[in-house]
CSV table of C-alpha atoms and ligand atoms in Angstrom, one decimal:
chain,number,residue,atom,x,y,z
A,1225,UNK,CA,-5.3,-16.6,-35.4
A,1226,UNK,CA,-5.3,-13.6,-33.9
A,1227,UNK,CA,-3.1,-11.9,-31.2
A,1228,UNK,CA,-5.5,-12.3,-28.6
A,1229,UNK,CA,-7.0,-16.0,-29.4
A,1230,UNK,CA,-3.7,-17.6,-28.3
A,1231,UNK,CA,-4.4,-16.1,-25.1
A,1232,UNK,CA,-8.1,-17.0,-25.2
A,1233,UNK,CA,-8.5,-20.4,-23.8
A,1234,UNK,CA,-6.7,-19.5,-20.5
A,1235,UNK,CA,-8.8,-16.6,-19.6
A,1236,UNK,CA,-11.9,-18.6,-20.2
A,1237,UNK,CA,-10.6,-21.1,-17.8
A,1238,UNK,CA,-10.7,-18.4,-15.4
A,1239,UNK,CA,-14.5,-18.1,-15.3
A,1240,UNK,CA,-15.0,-21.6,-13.5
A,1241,UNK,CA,-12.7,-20.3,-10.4
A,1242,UNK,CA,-15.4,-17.7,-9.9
A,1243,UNK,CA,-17.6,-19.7,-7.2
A,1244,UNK,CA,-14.0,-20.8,-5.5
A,1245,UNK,CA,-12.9,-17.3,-5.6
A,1246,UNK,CA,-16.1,-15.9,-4.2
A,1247,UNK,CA,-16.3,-18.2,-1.1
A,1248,UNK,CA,-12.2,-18.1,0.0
A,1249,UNK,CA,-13.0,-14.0,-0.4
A,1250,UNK,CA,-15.7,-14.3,2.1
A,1251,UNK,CA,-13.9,-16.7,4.2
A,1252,UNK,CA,-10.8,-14.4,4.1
A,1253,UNK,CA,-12.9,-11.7,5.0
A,1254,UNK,CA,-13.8,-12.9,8.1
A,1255,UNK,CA,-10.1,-13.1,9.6
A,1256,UNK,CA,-9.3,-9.9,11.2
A,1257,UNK,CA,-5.8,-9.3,9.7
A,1258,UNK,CA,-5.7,-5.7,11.3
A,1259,UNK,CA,-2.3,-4.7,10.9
A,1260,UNK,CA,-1.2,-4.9,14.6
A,1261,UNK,CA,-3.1,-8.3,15.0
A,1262,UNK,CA,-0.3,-10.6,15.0
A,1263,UNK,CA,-1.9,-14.1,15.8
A,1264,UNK,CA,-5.0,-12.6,13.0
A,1265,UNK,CA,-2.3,-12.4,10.4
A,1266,UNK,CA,-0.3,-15.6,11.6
A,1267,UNK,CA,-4.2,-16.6,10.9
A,1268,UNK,CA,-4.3,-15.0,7.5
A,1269,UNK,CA,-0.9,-16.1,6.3
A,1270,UNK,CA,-2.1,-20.0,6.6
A,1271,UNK,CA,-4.6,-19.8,4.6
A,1272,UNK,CA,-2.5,-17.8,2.0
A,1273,UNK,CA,0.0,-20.5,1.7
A,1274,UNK,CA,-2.5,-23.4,1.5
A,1275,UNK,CA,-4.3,-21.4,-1.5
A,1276,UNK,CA,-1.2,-20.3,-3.3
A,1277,UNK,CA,0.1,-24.1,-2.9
A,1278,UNK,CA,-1.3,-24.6,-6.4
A,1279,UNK,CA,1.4,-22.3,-8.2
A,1280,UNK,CA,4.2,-24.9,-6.5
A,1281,UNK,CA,6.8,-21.7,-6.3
A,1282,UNK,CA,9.8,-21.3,-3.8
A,1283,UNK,CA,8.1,-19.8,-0.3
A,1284,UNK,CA,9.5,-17.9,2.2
A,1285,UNK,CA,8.1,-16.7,5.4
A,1286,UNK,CA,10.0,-13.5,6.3
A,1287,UNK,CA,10.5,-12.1,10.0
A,1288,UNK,CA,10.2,-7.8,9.5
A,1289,UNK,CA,12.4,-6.3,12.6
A,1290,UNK,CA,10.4,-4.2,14.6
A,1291,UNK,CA,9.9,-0.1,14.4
A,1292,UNK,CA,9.4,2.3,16.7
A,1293,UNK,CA,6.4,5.3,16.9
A,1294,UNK,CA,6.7,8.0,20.0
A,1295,UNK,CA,3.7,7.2,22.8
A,1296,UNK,CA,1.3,9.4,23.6
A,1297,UNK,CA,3.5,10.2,27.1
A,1298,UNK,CA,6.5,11.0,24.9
A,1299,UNK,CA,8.5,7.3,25.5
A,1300,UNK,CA,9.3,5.1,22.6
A,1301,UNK,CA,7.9,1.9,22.1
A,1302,UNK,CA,8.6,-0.6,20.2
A,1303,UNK,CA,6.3,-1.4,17.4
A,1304,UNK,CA,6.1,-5.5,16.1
A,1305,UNK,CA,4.6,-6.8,12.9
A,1306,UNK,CA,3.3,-9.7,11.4
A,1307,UNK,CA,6.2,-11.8,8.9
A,1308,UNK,CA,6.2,-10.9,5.1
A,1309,UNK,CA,4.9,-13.6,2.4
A,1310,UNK,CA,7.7,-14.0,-0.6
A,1311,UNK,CA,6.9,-16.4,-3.4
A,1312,UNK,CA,9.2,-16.8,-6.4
A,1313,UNK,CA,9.4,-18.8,-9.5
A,1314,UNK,CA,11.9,-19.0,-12.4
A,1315,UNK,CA,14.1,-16.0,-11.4
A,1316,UNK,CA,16.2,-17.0,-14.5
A,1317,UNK,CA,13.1,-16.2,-17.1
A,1318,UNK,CA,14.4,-13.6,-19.8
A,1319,UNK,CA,11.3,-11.2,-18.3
A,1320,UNK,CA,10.5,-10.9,-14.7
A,1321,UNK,CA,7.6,-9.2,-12.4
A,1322,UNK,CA,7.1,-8.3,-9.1
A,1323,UNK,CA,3.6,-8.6,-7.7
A,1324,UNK,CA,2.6,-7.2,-4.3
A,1325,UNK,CA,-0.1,-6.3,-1.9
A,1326,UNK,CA,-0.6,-6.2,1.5
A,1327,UNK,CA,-2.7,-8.6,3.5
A,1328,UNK,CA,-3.2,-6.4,6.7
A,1329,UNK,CA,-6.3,-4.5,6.6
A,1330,UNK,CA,-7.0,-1.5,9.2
A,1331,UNK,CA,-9.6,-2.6,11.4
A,1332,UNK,CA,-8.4,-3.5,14.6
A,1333,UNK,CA,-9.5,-6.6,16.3
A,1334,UNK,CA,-12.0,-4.5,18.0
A,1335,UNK,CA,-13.4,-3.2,14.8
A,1336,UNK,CA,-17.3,-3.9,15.0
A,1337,UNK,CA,-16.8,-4.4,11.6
A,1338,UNK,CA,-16.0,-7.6,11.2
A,1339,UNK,CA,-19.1,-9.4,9.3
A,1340,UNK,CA,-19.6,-9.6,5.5
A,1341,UNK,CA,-23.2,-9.3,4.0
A,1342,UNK,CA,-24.1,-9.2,0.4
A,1343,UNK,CA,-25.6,-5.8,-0.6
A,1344,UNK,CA,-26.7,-7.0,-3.8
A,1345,UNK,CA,-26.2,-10.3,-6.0
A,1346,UNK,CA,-23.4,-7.9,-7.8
A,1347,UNK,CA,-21.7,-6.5,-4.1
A,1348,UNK,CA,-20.3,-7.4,-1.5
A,1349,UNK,CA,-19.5,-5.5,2.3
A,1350,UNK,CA,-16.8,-6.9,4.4
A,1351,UNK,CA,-13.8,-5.8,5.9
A,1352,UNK,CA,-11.0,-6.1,3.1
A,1353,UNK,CA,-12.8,-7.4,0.1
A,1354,UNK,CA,-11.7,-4.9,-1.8
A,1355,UNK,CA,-8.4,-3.7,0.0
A,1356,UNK,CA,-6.8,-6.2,-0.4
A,1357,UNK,CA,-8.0,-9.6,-0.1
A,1358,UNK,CA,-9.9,-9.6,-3.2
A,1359,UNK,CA,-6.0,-8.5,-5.0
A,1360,UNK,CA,-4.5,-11.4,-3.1
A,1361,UNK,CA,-7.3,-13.7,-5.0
A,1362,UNK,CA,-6.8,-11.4,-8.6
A,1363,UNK,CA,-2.9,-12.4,-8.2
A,1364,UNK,CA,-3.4,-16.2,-7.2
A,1365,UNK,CA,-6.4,-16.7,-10.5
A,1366,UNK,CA,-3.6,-14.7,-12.9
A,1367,UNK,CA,-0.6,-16.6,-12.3
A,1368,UNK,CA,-2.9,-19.7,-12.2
A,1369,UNK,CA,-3.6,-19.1,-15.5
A,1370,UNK,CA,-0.7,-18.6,-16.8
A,1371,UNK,CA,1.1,-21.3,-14.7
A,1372,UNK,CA,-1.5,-23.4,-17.4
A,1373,UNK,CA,-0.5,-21.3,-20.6
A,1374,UNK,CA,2.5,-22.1,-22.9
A,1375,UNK,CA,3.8,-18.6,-22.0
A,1376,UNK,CA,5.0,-19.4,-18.4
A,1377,UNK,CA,8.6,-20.4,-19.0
A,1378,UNK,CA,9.1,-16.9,-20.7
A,1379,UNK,CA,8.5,-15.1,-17.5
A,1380,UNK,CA,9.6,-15.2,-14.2
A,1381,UNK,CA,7.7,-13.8,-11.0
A,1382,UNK,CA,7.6,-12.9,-7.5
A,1383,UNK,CA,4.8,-12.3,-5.3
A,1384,UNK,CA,5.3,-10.0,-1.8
A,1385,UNK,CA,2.3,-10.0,0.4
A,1386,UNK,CA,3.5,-7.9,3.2
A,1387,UNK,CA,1.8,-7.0,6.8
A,1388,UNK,CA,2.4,-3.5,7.5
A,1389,UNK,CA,1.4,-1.8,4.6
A,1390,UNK,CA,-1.7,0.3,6.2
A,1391,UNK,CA,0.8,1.8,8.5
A,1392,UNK,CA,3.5,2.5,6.0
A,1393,UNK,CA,4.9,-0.6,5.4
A,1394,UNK,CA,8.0,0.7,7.3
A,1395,UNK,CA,9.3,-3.1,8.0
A,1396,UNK,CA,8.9,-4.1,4.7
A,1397,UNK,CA,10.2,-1.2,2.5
A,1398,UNK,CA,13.5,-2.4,2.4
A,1399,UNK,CA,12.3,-5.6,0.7
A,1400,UNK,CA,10.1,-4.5,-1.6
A,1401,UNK,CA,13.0,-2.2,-2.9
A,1402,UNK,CA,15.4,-4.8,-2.9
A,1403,UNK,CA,12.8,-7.1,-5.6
A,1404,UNK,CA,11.9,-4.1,-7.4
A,1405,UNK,CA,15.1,-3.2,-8.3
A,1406,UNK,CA,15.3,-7.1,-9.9
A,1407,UNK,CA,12.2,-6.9,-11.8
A,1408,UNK,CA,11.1,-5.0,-15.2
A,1409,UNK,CA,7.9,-4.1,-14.2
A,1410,UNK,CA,5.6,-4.2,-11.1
A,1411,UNK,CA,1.5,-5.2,-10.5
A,1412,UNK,CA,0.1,-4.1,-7.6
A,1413,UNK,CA,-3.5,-4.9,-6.2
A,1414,UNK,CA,-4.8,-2.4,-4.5
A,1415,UNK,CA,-8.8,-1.9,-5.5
A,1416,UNK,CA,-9.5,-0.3,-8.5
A,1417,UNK,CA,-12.1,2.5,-8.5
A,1418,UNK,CA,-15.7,1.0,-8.5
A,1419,UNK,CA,-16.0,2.6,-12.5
A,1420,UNK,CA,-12.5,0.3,-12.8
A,1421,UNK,CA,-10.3,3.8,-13.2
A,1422,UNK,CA,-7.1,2.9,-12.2
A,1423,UNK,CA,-4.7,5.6,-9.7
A,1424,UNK,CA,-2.4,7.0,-12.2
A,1425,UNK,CA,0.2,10.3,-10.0
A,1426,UNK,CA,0.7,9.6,-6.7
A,1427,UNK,CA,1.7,11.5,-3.9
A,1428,UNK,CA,4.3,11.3,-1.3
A,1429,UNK,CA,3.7,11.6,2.3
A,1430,UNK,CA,5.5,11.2,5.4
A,1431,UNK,CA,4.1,10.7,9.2
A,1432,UNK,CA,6.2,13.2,11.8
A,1433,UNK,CA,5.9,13.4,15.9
A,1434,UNK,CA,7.3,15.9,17.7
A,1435,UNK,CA,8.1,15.4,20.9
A,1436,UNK,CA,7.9,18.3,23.4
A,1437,UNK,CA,9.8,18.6,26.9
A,1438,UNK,CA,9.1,21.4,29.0
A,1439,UNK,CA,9.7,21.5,33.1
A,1440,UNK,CA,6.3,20.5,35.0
A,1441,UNK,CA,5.3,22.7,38.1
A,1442,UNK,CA,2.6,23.3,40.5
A,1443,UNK,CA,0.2,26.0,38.8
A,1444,UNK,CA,-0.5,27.4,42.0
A,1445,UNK,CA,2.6,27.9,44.0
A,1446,UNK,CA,5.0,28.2,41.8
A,1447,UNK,CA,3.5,28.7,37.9
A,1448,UNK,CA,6.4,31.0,36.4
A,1449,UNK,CA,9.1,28.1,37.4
A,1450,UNK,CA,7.2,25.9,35.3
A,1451,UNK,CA,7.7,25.7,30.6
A,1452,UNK,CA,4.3,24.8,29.2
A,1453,UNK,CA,4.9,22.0,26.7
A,1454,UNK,CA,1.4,22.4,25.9
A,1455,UNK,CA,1.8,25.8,24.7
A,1456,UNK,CA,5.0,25.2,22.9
A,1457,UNK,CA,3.0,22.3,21.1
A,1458,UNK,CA,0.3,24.8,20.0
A,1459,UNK,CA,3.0,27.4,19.2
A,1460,UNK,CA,4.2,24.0,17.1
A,1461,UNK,CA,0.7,23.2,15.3
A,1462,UNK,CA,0.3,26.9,14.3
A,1463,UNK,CA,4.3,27.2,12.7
A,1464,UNK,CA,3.3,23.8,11.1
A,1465,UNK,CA,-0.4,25.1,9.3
A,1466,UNK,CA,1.2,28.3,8.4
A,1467,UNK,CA,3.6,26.0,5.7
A,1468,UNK,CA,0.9,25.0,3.7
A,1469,UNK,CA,0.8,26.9,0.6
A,1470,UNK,CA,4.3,28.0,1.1
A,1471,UNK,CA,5.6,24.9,-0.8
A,1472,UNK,CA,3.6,24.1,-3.7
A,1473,UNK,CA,1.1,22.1,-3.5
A,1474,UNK,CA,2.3,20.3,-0.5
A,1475,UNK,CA,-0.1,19.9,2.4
A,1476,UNK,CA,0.6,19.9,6.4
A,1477,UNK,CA,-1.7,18.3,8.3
A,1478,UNK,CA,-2.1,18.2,11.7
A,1479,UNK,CA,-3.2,15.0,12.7
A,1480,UNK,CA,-3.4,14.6,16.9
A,1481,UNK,CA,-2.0,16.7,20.1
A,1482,UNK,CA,-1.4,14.1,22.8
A,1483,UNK,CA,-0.1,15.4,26.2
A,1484,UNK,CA,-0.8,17.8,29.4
A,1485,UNK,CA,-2.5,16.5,32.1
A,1486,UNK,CA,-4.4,17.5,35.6
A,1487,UNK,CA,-5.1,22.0,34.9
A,1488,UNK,CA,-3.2,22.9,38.1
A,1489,UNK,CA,-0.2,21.4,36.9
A,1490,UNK,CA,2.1,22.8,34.0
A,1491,UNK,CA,2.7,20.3,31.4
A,1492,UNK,CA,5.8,19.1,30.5
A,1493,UNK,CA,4.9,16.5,28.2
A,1494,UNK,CA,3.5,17.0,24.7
A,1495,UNK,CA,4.1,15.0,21.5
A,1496,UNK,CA,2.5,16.9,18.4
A,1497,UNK,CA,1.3,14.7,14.9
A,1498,UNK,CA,1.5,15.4,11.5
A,1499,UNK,CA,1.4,14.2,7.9
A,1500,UNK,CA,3.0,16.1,4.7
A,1501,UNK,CA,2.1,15.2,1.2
A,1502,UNK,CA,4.1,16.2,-1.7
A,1503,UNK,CA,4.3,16.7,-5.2
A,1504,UNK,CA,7.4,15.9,-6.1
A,1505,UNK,CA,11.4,15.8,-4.9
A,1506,UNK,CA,11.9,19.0,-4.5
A,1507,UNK,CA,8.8,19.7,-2.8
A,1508,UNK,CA,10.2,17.1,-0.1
A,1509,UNK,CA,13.1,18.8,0.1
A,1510,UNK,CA,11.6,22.2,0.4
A,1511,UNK,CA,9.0,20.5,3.1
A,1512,UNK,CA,11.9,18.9,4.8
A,1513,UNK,CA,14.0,22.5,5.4
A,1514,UNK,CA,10.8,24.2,6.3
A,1515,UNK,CA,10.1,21.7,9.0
A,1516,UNK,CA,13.5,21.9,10.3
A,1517,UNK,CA,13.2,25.7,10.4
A,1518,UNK,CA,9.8,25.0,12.7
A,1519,UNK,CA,12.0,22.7,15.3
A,1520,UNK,CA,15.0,24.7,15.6
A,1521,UNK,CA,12.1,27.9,16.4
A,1522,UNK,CA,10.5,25.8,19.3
A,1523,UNK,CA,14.0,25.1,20.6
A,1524,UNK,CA,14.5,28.8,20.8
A,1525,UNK,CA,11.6,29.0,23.5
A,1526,UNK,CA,13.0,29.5,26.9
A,1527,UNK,CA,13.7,25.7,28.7
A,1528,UNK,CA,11.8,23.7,25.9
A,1529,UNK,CA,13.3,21.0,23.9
A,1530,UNK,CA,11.7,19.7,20.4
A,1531,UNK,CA,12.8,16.7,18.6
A,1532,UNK,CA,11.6,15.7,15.7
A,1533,UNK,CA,10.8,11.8,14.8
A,1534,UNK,CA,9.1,10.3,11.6
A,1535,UNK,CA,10.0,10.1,8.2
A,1536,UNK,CA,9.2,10.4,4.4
A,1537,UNK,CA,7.6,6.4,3.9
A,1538,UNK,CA,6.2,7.2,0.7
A,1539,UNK,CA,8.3,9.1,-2.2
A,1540,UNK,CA,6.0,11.1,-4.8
A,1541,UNK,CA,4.8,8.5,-7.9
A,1542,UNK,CA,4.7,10.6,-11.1
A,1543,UNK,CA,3.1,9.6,-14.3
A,1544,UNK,CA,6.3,9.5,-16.3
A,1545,UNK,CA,9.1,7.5,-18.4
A,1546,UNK,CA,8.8,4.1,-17.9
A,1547,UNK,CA,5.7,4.2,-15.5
A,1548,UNK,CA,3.6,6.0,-18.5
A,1549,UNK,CA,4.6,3.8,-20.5
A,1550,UNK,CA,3.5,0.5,-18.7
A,1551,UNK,CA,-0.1,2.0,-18.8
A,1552,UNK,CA,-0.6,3.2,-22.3
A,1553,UNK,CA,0.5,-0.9,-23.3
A,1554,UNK,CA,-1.8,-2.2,-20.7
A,1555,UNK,CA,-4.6,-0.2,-22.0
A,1556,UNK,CA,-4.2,-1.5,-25.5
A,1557,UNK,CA,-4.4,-5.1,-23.5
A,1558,UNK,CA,-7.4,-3.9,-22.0
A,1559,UNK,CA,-8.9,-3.4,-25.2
A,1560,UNK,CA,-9.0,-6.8,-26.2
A,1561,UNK,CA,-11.0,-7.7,-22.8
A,1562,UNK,CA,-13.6,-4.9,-24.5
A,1563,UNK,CA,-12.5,-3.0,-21.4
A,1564,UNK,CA,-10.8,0.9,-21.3
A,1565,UNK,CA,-8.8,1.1,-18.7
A,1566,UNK,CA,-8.5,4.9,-18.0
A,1567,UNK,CA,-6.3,6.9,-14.4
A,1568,UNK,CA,-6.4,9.4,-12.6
A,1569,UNK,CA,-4.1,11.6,-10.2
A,1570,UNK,CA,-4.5,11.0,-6.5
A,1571,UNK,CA,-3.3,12.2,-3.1
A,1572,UNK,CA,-3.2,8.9,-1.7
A,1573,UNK,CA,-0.3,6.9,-1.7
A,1574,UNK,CA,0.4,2.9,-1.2
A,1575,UNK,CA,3.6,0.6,-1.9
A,1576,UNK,CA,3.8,1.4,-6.1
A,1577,UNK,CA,4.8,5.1,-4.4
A,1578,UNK,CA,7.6,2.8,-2.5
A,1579,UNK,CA,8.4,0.7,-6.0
A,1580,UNK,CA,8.4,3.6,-8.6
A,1581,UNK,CA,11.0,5.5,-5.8
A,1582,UNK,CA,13.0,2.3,-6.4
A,1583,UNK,CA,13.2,2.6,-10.2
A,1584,UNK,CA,10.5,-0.1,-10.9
A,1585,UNK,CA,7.6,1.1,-13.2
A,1586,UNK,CA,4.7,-0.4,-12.3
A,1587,UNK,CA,0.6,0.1,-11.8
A,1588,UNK,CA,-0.5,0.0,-8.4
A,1589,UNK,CA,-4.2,-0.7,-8.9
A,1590,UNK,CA,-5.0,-3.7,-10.7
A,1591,UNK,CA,-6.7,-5.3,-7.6
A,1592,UNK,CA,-10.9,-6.1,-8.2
A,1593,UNK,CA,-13.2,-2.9,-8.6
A,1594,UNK,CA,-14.7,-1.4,-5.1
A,1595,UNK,CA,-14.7,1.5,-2.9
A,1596,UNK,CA,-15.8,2.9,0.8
A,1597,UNK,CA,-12.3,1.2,1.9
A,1598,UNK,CA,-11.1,1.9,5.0
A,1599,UNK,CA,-14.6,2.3,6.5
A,1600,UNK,CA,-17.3,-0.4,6.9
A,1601,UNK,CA,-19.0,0.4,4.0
A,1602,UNK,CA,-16.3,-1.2,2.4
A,1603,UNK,CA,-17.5,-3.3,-0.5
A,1604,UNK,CA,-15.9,-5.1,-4.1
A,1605,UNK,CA,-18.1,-5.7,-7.4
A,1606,UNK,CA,-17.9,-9.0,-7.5
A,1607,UNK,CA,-18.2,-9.1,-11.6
A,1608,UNK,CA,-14.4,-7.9,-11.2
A,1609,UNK,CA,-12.9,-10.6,-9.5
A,1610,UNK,CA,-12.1,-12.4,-12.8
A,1611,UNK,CA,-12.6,-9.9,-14.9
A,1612,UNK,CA,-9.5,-8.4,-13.2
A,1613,UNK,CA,-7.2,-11.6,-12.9
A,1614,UNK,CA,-8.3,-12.0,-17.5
A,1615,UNK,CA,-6.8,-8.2,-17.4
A,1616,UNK,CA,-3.7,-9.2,-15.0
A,1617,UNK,CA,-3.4,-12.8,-16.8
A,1618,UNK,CA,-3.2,-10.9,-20.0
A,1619,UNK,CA,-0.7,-9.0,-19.4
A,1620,UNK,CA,1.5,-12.0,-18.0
A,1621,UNK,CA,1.3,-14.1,-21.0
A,1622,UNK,CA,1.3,-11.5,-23.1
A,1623,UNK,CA,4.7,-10.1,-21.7
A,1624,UNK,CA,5.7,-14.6,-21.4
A,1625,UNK,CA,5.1,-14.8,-24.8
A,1626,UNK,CA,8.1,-12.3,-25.3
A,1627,UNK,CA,5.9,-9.3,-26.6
A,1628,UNK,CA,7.1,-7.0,-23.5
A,1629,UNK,CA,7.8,-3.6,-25.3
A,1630,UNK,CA,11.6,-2.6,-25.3
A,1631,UNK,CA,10.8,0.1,-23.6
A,1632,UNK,CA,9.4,-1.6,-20.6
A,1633,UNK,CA,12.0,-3.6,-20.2
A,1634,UNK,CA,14.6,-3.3,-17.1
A,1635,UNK,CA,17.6,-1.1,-18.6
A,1636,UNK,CA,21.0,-2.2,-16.9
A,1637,UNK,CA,22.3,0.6,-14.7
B,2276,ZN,ZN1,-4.7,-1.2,0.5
């Protein structure tokens, strides 16, 4: 017998979950989950629980405290989310993996898009087939399968669907790093490129306001008592643009000027948005001083204050170590599925940015083949759904069945 045919007869049970799969993916589809759609998610979350009763793992329904973001008039607010998903069985196993995606999407619910249509017998268009519902449904069929296999009691796994990840996942970072740092390796299930090219280099990026005060007065009578915060905010945008190409390859971009108000009045309100994307740490760093440098300038100007909120969410994933590693053995899997997995670098950036920061190698998109996400062209091959959760089941048996490579495995610290 072969490697592989020991594996065989639980990823051809997968194919008969293909008509299941296909209609709970439409269904799905047709619950807005945006991410600041509480009740959608509340929604979302039932019918997660009632499909993921088949694995018969510990549950818990996790409340995320709430943020903050700076309003458009320069208050705070507060910001709620929906609760985190955390499934977990045999935490004892000699090998253990974390699997997560998100089960917020980012159309609002007053999206127009919020229909699914079949483009062709092979596609499908709907909001969050592909990022990430179809994952959710890759990750239930996997661990099915091996829940069935003689290789289960060799590995133990958690499952993290969190709410907040199209806005950062800000309330839930502190729990995904707390289970990465358990685990040995991570699956994550963002969509695959449509070719099936995973996202290899990732960058980091972080979402910054600045919020402007200046002193308001009547543009008529008394103009020169008055300190534009308008014009400090554009003094602000052009400091800001003038950084990129001063550190590396990290961009600066400015995303949104809220503020002012009637012309014969002199602002005092502005609040400024941008987001930076770096290379690596010490790009970070170097963005971090330079933007610093920018704050403390506008500070200078004569009865204007600056204050900078916002942070780094997503640290910089590089293709290295452990990480590199994790995909040269799961395209040798792949192999055996007569599939080549292949990556490639991108700017973007998801929760394996937030996982690799935590020490936990770990590929990020082994969710079903698509693309258009985030617009409502959105759409998932639909030949991938079990093709991906054979790839994802492979690799879970495989690494059950005690063939993890040594150098994959979680190194004490
Ligand atoms: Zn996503």
């Amino acid at each position: 017998m072969t490697e592989y045919a020991k594996f065989q007869p639980w990823l051809d049970w997968l194919d008969q979950r293909y008509d299941e799969t296909l209609d709970r993916l439409k269904s799905w589809s047709a619950i807005n989950s945006g991410t600041g759609n509480i009740d959608g998610l509340d929604r979302m979350r039932d019918v997660i629980l009632d499909a993921f009763a088949e694995l018969d793992a510990k549950t818990a329904i996790i409340d995320l405290p709430d943020s903050e973001a700076v309003a458009a008039d320069g208050s705070i607010a507060p910001v709620r989310y929906g609760k985190l998903l955390h499934f977990s069985k045999r935490p004892q196993a000699p090998v253990r993996v974390l699997l997560c995606i998100h089960y917020d999407t980012v159309f609002a619910i007053d999206s127009p898009f919020q229909t699914q249509r079949l483009i062709d017998e092979n596609t499908l268009n709907g909001p969050g087939v592909a990022d990430a519902k179809g994952g959710i449904l890759t990750i239930l069929n996997a661990l099915s399968a091996l829940e069935r296999s003689p290789f289960a009691g060799g590995i133990g796994w958690d499952v993290i669907l969190n709410p907040d990840e199209e806005t950062g996942s800000i309330g839930s970072a502190p729990f995904l790093a707390e289970h990465a740092r358990a685990a040995d390796f991570g699956m994550l299930y963002e969509p695959a490129l449509e070719d099936g090219t995973l996202a290899g280099a990732r960058k980091g990026s972080g979402n910054f306001s600045v919020r402007i005060k200046g002193r308001a007065a009547h543009a008529g009578r008394e103009f020169h008592a008055g300190r534009s915060a308008m014009v400090a905010a554009s003094d602000c945008v052009m400091r800001l643009d003038q950084l990129n190409g001063k550190v590396g390859e990290t961009t600066f971009n400015i995303g949104k000027i809220d503020g002012g108000g009637p012309v014969n009045v002199v602002p005092d309100n502005a609040v400024v948005r941008f987001n930076v994307r770096v290379s690596n740490h010490d790009e970070r760093h170097q963005a971090e001083n330079e933007i610093a440098d920018v704050i403390a300038a506008i500070n200078q100007r004569d009865g204007i204050t600056a204050e900078l909120h916002g942070q780094f969410g997503r640290a910089p994933k590089p293709m290295a170590g452990r990480t590199k590693a994790l995909f040269e053995w799961v395209r040798e899997l792949s192999h055996d599925l007569d599939l080549d997995i292949a990556w490639k670098p991108t700017g973007g950036c998801c929760d394996g940015n937030n996982l690799a920061e935590a020490g936990l190698p770990n590929i990020d998109t082994l969710g079903v083949r698509g693309g258009l996400i985030h617009s409502d062209q959105e759409f998932v091959k639909l030949d991938s759904l079990i093709e991906r959760a054979k790839l994802s089941a492979l690799i879970l048996m495989k690494a059950g069945s005690g063939d993890l490579p040594d150098a994959l495995k979680k190194t004490e610290i």
